[in-house]
XYZ file of C-alpha atoms in Angstrom:
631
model
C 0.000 0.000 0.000
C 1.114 3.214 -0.892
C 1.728 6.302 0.881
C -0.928 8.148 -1.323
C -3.099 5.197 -0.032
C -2.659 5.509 3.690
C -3.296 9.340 3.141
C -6.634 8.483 1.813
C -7.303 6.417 4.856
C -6.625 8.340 6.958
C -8.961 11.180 5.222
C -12.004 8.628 5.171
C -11.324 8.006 9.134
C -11.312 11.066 10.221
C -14.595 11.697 7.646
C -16.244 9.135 9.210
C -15.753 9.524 13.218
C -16.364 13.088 12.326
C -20.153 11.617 10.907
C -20.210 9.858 13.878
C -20.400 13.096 16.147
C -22.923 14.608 14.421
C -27.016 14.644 15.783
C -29.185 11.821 14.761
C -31.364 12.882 12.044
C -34.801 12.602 12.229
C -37.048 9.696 11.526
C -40.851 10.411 10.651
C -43.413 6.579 11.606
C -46.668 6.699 9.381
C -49.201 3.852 9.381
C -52.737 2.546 8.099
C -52.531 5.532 5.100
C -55.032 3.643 3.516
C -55.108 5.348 0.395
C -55.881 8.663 2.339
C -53.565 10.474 -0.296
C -54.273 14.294 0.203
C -54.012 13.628 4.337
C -50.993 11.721 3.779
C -49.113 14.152 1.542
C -50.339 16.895 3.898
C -48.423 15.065 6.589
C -45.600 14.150 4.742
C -44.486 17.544 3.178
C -45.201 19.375 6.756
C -43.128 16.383 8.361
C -46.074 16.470 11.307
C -45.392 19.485 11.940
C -41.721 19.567 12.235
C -41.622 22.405 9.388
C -44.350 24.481 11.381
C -42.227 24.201 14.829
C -38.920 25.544 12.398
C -41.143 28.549 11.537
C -42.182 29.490 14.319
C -39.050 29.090 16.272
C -37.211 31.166 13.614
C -39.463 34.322 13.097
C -42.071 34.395 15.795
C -40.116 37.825 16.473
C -40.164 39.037 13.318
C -43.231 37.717 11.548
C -47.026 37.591 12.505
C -48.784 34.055 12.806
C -50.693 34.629 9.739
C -47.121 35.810 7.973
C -45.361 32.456 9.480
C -48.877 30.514 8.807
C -48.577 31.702 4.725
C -44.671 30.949 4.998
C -45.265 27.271 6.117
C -47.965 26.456 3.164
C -45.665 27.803 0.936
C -42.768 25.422 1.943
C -45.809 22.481 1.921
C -47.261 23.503 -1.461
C -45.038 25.932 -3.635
C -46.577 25.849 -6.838
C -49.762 26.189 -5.419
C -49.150 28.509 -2.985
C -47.391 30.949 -5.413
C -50.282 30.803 -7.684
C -53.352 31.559 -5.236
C -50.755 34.425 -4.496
C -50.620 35.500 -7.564
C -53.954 35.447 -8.550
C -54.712 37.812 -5.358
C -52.207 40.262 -7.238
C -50.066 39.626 -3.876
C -46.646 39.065 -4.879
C -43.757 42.235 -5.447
C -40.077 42.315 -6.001
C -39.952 42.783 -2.332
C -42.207 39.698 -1.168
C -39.690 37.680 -3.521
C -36.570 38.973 -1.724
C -38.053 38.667 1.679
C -39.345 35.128 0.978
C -36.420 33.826 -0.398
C -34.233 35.372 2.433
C -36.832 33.706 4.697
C -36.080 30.473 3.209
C -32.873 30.398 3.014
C -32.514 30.900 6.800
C -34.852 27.504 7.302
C -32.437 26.004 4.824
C -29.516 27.053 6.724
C -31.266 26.024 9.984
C -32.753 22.542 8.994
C -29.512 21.213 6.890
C -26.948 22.238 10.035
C -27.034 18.425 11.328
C -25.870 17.373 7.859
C -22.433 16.650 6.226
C -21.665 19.074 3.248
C -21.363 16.112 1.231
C -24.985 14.972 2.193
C -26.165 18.471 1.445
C -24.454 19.007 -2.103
C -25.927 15.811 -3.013
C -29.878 16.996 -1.905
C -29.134 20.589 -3.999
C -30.793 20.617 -7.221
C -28.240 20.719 -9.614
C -29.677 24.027 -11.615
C -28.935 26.392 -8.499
C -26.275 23.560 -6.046
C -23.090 26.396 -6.565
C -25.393 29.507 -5.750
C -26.998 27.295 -2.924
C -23.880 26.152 -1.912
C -22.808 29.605 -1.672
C -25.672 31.120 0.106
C -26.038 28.325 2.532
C -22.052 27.874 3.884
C -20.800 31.249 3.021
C -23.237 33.473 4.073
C -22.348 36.138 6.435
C -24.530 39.269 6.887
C -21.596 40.967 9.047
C -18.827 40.953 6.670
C -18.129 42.671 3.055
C -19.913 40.269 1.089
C -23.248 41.331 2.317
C -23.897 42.914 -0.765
C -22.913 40.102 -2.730
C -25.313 37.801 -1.333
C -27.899 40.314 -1.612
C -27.093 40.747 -5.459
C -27.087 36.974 -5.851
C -30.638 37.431 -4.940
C -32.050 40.371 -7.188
C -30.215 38.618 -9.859
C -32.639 35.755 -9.611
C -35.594 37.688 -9.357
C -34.754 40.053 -12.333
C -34.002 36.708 -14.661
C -37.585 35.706 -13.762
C -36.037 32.482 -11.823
C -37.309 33.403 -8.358
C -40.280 31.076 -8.791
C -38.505 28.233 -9.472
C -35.742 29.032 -6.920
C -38.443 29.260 -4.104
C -39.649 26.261 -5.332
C -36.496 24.070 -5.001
C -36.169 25.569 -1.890
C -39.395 24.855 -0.137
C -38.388 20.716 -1.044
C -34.572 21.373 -0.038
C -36.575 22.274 3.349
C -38.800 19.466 3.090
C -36.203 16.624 2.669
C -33.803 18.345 5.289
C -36.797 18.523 7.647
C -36.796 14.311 7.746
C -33.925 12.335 7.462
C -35.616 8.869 6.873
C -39.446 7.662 6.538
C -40.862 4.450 8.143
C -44.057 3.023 6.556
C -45.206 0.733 8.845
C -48.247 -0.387 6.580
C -51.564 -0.956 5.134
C -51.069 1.642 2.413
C -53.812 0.029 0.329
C -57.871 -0.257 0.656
C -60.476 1.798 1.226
C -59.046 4.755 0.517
C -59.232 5.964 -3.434
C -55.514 6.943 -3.920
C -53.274 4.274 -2.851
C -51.599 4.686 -6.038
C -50.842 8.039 -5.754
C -49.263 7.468 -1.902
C -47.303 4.883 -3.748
C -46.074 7.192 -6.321
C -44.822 9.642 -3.452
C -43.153 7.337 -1.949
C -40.796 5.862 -5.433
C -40.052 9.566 -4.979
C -38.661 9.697 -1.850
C -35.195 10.275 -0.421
C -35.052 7.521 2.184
C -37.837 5.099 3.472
C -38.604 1.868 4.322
C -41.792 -0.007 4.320
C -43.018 -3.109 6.526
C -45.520 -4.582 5.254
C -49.497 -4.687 6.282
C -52.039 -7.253 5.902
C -54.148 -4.646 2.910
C -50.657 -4.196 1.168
C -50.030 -8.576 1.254
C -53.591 -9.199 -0.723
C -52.342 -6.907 -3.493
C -48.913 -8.188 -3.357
C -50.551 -11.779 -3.665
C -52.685 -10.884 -6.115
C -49.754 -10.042 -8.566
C -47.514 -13.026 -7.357
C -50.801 -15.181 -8.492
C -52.869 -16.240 -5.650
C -56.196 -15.832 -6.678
C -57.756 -15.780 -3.282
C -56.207 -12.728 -2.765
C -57.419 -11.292 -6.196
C -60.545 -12.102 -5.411
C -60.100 -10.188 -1.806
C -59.024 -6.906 -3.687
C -61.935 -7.081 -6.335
C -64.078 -7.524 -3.182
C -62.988 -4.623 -1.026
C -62.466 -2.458 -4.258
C -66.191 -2.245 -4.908
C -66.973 -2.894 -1.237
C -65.913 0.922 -0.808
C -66.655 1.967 -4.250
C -62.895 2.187 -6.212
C -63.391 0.586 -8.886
C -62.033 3.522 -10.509
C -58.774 2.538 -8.885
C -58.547 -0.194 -10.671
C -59.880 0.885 -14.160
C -58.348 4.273 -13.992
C -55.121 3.900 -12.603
C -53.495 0.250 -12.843
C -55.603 0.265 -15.996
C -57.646 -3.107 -15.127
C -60.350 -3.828 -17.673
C -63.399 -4.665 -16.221
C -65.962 -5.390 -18.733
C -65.695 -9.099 -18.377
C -66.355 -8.735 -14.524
C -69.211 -6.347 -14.914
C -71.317 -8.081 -17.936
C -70.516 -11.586 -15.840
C -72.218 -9.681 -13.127
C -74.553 -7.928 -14.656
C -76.246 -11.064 -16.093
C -75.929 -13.659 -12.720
C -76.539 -11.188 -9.752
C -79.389 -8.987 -8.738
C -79.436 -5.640 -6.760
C -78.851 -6.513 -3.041
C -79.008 -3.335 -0.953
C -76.673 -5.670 1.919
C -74.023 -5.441 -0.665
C -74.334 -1.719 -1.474
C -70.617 0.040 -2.042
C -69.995 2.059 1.036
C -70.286 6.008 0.423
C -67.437 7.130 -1.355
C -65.864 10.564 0.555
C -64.378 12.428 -2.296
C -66.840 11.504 -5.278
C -70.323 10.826 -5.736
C -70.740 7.567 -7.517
C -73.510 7.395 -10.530
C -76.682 5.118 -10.321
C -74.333 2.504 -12.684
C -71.411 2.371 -10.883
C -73.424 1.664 -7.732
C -75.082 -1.001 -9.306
C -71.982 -2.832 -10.542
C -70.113 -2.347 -6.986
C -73.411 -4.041 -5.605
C -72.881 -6.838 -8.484
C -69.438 -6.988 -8.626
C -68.978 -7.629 -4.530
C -71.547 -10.215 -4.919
C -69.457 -11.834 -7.148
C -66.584 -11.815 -5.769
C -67.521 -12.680 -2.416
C -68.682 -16.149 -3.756
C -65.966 -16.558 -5.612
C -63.941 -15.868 -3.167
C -65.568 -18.404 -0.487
C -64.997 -21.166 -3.205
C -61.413 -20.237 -3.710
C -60.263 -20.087 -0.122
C -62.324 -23.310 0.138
C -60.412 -25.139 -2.283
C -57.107 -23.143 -0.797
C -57.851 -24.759 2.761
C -58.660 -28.029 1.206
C -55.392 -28.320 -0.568
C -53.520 -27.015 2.488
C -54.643 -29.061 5.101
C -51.140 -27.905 7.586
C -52.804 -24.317 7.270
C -55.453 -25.915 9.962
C -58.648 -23.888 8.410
C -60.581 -26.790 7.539
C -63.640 -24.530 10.318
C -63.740 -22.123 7.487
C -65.404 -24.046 5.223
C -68.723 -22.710 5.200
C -70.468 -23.456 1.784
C -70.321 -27.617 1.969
C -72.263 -27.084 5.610
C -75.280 -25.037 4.173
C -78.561 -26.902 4.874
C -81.994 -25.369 3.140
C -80.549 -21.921 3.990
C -79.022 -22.571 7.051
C -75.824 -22.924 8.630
C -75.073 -24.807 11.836
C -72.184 -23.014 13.687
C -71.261 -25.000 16.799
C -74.805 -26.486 17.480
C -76.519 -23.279 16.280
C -78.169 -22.866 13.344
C -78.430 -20.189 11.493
C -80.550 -18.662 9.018
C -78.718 -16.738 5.997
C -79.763 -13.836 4.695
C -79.369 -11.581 1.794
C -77.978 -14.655 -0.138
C -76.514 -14.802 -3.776
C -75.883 -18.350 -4.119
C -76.499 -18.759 -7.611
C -73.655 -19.963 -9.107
C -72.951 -22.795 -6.165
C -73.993 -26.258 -7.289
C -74.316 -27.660 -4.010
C -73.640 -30.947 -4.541
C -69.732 -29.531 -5.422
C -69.594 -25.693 -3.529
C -66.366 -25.225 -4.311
C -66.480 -25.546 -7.463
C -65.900 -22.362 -9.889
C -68.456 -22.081 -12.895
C -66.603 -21.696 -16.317
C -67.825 -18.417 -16.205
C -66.298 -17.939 -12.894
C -63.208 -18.981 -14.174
C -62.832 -17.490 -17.614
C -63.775 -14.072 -15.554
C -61.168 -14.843 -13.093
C -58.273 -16.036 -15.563
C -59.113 -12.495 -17.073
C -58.392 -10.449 -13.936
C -55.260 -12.345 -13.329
C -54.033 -11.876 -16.523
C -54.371 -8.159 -16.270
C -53.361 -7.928 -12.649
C -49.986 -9.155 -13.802
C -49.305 -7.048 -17.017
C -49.991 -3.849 -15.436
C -47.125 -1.969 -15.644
C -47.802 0.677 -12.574
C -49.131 -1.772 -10.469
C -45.833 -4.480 -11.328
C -43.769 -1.341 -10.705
C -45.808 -0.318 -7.249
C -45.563 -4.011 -5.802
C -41.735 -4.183 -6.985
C -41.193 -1.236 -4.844
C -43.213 -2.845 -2.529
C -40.758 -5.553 -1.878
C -37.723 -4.128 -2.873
C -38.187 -1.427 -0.037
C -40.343 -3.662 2.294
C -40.337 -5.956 5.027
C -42.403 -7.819 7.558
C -40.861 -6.024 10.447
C -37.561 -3.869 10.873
C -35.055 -3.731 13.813
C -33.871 -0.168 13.087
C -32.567 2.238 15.775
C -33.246 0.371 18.898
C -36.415 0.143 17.537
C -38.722 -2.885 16.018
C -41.174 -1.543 13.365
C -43.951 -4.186 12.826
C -47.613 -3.475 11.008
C -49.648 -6.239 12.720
C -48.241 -8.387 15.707
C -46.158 -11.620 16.888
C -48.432 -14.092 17.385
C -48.430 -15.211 21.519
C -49.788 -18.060 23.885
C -51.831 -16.882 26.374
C -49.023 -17.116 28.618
C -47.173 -14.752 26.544
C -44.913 -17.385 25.250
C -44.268 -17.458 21.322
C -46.861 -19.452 19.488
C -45.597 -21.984 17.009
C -46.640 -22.953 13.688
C -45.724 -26.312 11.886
C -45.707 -25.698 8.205
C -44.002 -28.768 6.327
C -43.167 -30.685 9.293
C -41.251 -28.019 11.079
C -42.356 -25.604 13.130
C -42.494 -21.902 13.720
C -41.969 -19.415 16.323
C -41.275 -15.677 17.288
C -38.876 -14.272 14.616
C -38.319 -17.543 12.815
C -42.279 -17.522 12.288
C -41.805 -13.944 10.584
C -38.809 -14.417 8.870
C -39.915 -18.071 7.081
C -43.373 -15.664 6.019
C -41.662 -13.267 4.228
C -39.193 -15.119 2.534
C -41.974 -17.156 1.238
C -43.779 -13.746 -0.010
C -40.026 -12.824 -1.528
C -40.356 -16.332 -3.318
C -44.089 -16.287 -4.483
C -43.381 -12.481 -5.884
C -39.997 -14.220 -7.954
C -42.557 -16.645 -9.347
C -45.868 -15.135 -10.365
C -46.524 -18.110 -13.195
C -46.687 -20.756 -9.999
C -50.212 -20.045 -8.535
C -50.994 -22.828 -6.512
C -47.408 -23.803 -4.632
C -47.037 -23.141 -1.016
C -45.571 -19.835 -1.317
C -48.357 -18.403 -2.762
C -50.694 -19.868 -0.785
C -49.136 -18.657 2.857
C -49.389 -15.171 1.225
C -52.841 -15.352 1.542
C -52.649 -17.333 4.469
C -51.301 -14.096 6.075
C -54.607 -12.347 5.233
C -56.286 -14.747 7.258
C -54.457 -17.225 8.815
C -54.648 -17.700 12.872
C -50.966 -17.381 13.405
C -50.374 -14.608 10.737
C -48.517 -12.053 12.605
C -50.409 -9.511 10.015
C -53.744 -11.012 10.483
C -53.688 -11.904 14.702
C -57.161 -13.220 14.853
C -58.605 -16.543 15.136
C -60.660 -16.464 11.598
C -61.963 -13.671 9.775
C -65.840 -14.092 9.346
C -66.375 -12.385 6.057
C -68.754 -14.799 5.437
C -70.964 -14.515 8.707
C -70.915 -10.663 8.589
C -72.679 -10.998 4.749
C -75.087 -13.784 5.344
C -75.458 -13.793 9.026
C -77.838 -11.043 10.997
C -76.951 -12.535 14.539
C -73.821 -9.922 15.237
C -72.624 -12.625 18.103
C -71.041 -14.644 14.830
C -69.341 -11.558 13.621
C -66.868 -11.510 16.551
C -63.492 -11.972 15.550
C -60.929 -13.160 18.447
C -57.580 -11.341 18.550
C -54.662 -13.269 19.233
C -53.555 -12.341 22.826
C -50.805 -10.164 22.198
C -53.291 -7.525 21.794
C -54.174 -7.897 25.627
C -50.325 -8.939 26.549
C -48.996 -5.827 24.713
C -49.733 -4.026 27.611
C -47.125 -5.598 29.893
C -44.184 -4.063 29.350
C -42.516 -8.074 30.595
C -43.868 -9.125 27.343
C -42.635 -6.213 25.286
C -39.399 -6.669 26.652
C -39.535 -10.551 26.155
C -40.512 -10.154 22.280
C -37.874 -7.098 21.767
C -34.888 -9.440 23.113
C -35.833 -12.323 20.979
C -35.374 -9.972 17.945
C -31.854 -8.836 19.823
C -32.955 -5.233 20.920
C -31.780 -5.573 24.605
C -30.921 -1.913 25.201
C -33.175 -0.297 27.729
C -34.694 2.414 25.458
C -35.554 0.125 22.855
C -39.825 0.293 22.030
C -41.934 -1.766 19.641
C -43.644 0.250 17.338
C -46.810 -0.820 16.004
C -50.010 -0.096 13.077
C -53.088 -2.130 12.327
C -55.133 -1.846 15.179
C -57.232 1.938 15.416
C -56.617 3.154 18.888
C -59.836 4.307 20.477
C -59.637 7.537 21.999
C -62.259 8.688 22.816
C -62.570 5.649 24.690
C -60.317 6.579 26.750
C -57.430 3.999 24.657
C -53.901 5.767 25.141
C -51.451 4.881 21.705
C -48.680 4.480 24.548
C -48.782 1.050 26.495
C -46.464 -0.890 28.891
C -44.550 1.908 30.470
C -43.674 3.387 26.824
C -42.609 0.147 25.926
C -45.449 -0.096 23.163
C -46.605 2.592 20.917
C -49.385 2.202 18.185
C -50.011 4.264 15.594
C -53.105 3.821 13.822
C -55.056 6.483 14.963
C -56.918 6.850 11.817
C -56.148 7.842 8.618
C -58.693 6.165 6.979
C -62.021 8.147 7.309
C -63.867 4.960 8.240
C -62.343 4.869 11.346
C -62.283 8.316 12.278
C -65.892 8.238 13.871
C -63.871 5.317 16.293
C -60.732 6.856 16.656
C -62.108 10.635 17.199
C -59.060 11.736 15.623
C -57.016 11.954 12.150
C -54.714 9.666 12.913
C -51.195 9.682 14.358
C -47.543 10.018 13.366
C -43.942 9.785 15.401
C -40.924 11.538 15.671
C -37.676 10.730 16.847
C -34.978 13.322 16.403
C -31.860 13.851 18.211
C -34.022 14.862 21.453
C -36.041 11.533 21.783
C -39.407 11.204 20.510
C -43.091 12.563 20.212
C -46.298 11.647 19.096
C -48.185 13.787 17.366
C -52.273 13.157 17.066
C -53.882 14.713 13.757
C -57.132 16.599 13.799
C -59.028 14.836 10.630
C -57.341 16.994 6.906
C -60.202 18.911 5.260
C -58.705 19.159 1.742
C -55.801 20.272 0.159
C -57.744 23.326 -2.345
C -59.007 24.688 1.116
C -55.881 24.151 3.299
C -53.466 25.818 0.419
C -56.873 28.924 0.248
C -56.682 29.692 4.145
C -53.588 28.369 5.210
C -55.509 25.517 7.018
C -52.974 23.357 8.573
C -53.452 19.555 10.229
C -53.413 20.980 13.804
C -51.714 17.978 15.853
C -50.756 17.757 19.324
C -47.414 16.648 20.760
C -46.920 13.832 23.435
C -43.035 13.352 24.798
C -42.647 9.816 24.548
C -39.243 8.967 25.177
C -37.050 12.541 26.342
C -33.202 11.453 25.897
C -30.321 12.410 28.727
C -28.053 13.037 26.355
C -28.314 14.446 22.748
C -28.489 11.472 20.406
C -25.569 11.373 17.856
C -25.046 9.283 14.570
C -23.161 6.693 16.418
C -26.012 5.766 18.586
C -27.916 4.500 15.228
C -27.904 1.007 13.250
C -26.149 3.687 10.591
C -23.800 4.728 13.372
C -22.669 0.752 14.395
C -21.976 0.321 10.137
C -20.143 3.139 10.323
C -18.483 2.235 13.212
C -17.493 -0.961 12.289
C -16.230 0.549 8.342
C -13.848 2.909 10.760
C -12.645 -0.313 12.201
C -11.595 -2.379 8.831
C -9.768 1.440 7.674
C -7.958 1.061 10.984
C -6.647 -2.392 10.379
C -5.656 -1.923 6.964
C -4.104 1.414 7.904
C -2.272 -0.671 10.697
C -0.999 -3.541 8.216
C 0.327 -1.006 5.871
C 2.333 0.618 8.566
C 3.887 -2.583 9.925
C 4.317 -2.958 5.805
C 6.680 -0.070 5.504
C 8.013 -0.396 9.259
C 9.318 -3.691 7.505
């Protein structure tokens, strides 16, 4: 090794401890989106209110609220912002200088806990050496004053000021968050999944663990058809069809003249109301159809699923083969069904699909798996995603780890070997890895414990006994609706049994906290997000406007800087047109969760120990070369 060599050893040690030292930038925790787009976006360009705290700590002596108010929307929404602005005649060579002054200070202030290097690689390139410039050299008490302040007028005389505000409203934005955990159910109910998935290709850093909404459209692709079947279903159960048609570009005519001509109207199955359009009379009617159909066909799949998987242990669920002159004996209590669409069921083989059925079904998979935005949206899907995370002391999980009643893991035998804790969770998703490699195989056992995680007792995205679609369509008695949670729900609580499930996935350090989606926490039943001394914090709180009557709130969001961490609760998003108009924000509130002793640095992160162990190898090959030339 040269001595060039060792130089540039050297340099890269003393570049790296130096990264070490720096504060711990800050991670943003969203869950159960739900294809709540405009809330989401809200949430994620004002970092929950991260931007808004900048503002206000900057220029609450200098500015009015309604000045900082108007500042923060235009960091949120710059294009749109400017233009309302403009069409209210509002905006002068001096509200250009001001603003971009303005901006430049948040710039300064949000990008201080970053490396140069990290910064010159967010600039965009058309301004990086006047941004460079303005942001390191800038120094209002020396000679170059005037400098600076010609930089400025230059851009607003050359007509570039929009654009430069622009660029540096996202500069802000991306500075604002270092990294973005997903922690899932992005798809469902909501109209926009789509465009939350487009956001988030578009992101600077992120990961995603996966939720039990996202696996059904991941299966669907990978070629289960029981989990096709489940997104056709809950697509027209909350009227998005349009979703399908109009953005994956699914063709549905075979689906809707195959319904059209078997089912009836059946006000049981009519689409729930849409929040953000008003369906017409025919797309009602084909929801109504269309969920009838699918929820049949779905029954006969998953029976025929359960059938060929007998290890899955599901063989309760299978309903159709047990239905007696319109009833169904449950236990030793009969039932009688109602609102029933039986028609294509030949009773004497339920299961069976009709070769309309099938021909309709082939169809859908088909499309499902040419799509190019939705193959590109479920690529992302895994190539960013996971079933849970260990990151920062932290273990990021959508649903739960399935427990004993004694808080002890449960196990699973799949194939003659069984399944526990992390070794449960780990042998799921590298079976939804394999069944995504191999979407022409729709029948192995990979694709089949995909959908088995929508469902299945011991699916740590599922956690219930059974799901009882079936009763809650054809059933009026509510007592057969009940789904039973798997008792880490209840055990979560204990912060023994936090602690228990964080060392089995080797987070032993006494600040470590599980951090949870998937289940809506009830407020205003009194339900606190934070559990088992802090130990446990969930974070559904209800994005998805269905649950927002439950939840009483918008849903929730946490942050974990260099300080510790907060929750923040959301007040429900009215819409972006009349947020951008009045300068509406989200209005959250702040809970401390976890307050740190110390300042957090970048060696207390799982970034920090890489980097830490990276400084070590430099060290040992700086060491060999010396004993090299000592030689």
């Amino acid at each position: 090794m040269s001595n060039n060599q060792s130089n540039e050893l050297i340099a890269e040690i003393i570049n790296l401890e130096a990264i070490l030292n720096l504060p711990k930038g800050t991670e943003h925790f969203i869950s159960d989106l739900h294809g709540e787009f405009e809330a989401f976006n809200h949430i994620l360009r004002n970092g929950s209110g991260s931007i808004r705290d900048k503002v206000y700590t900057l220029f609450s002596q200098e500015l009015s609220a309604e000045q900082m108010d108007e500042l923060c929307f235009l960091i949120y929404y710059p294009e749109e912002k400017m233009h309302v602005l403009k069409q209210q005649q509002l905006l002068s060579q001096h509200w250009w200088f001001q603003t971009i002054e303005h901006l430049l200070v948040i710039v300064r202030f949000s990008s201080s806990k970053y490396t140069r290097s990290k910064v010159r690689k967010a600039l965009p390139k058309t301004y990086a050496y006047i941004l460079e410039e303005l942001i390191y050299q800038y120094d209002e008490t020396t000679d170059k004053k005037a400098y600076y302040r010609q930089i400025i007028q230059k851009i607003i005389e050359l007509d570039e000021a929009e654009r430069f505000i622009t660029d540096l409203a996202y500069l802000i934005q991306r500075f604002v968050i270092d990294h973005l955990h997903v922690i899932g159910d992005i798809y469902d109910r909501g109209p926009h999944p789509d465009k939350i998935m487009d956001s988030l290709i578009g992101y600077h850093s992120l990961d995603i663990q996966w939720g039990n909404h996202d696996i059904i459209w991941l299966g669907a692709v990978s070629g289960s058809k029981a989990c096709l079947a489940n997104v056709l279903r809950i697509c027209s159960r909350y009227g998005n069809l349009d979703l399908l048609e109009e953005a994956y570009g699914i063709d549905l005519d075979h689906l809707k003249n195959f319904s059209r001509k078997t089912y009836q109207e059946n006000m049981h199955f009519i689409p729930k109301k849409n929040p953000y359009r008003t369906l017409s009379i025919t797309e009602i009617t084909d929801a109504m159809k269309i969920q009838q159909a699918m929820a049949i066909i779905q029954e006969k799949l998953e029976g025929q699923l359960i059938k060929r998987r007998p290890e899955f242990q599901m063989t309760h669920r299978l309903l159709l083969d047990k239905i007696n002159n319109n009833q169904l004996v449950i236990g030793d209590q009969p039932y009688n069904l109602i609102n029933t669409c039986f028609q294509t069921i030949d009773w004497s083989d339920p299961y069976q699909l009709t070769d309309d059925e099938a021909f309709v079904l082939t169809d859908l998979m088909q499309q499902f798996q040419h799509s190019q935005k939705l193959n590109q949206h479920m690529a992302f899907l895994i190539e960013k995603g996971s079933l849970y995370l260990s990151y920062n002391h932290n273990l990021l999980i959508h649903g739960c780890i399935p427990l004993n009643e004694d808080g002890s893991f449960q196990s699973v035998d799949f194939n003659g070997k069984k399944y526990a804790g992390k070794n449960l969770l780990d042998f799921f998703e590298a079976n939804i890895k394999q069944a995504f490699a191999k979407p022409w195989q729709t029948e192995d056992f990979s694709t089949d414990i995909v959908w088995y995680l929508w469902c299945g007792e011991s699916s740590s995205l599922f956690g219930k006994k059974a799901m009882k679609t079936f009763e809650r369509y054809f059933i009026q008695e509510s007592e057969t609706h009940v789904e039973e949670k798997n008792a880490y729900y209840e055990l979560r609580n204990s912060s023994d049994v936090c602690q228990h499930i964080l060392k089995a996935f080797a987070l032993n350090e006494i600040d470590a906290h599980i951090i949870n989606g998937h289940t809506p926490v009830k407020l205003l039943k009194g339900e606190s997000p934070i559990k088992a001394d802090g130990k446990m914090i969930v974070i559904d709180g209800g994005f998805s406007r269905a649950y927002q009557k439950v939840t009483g709130i918008g849903g929730y969001t946490l942050l974990y800087n260099s300080f510790g961490m907060q929750l923040a609760a959301h007040k429900p998003f009215s819409d972006k047109e009349t947020a951008i108009k009045k300068n509406d924000d989200i209005i959250s509130t702040r809970q401390i969760v976890d307050r740190q002793l110390k300042r957090l640095k970048v060696k207390d992160t799982t970034i920090g120990a890489s980097l830490i162990n990276d400084t070590r190898t430099l060290k040992q090959q700086l060491e060999n070369n010396s004993h090299f030339f000592s030689n």
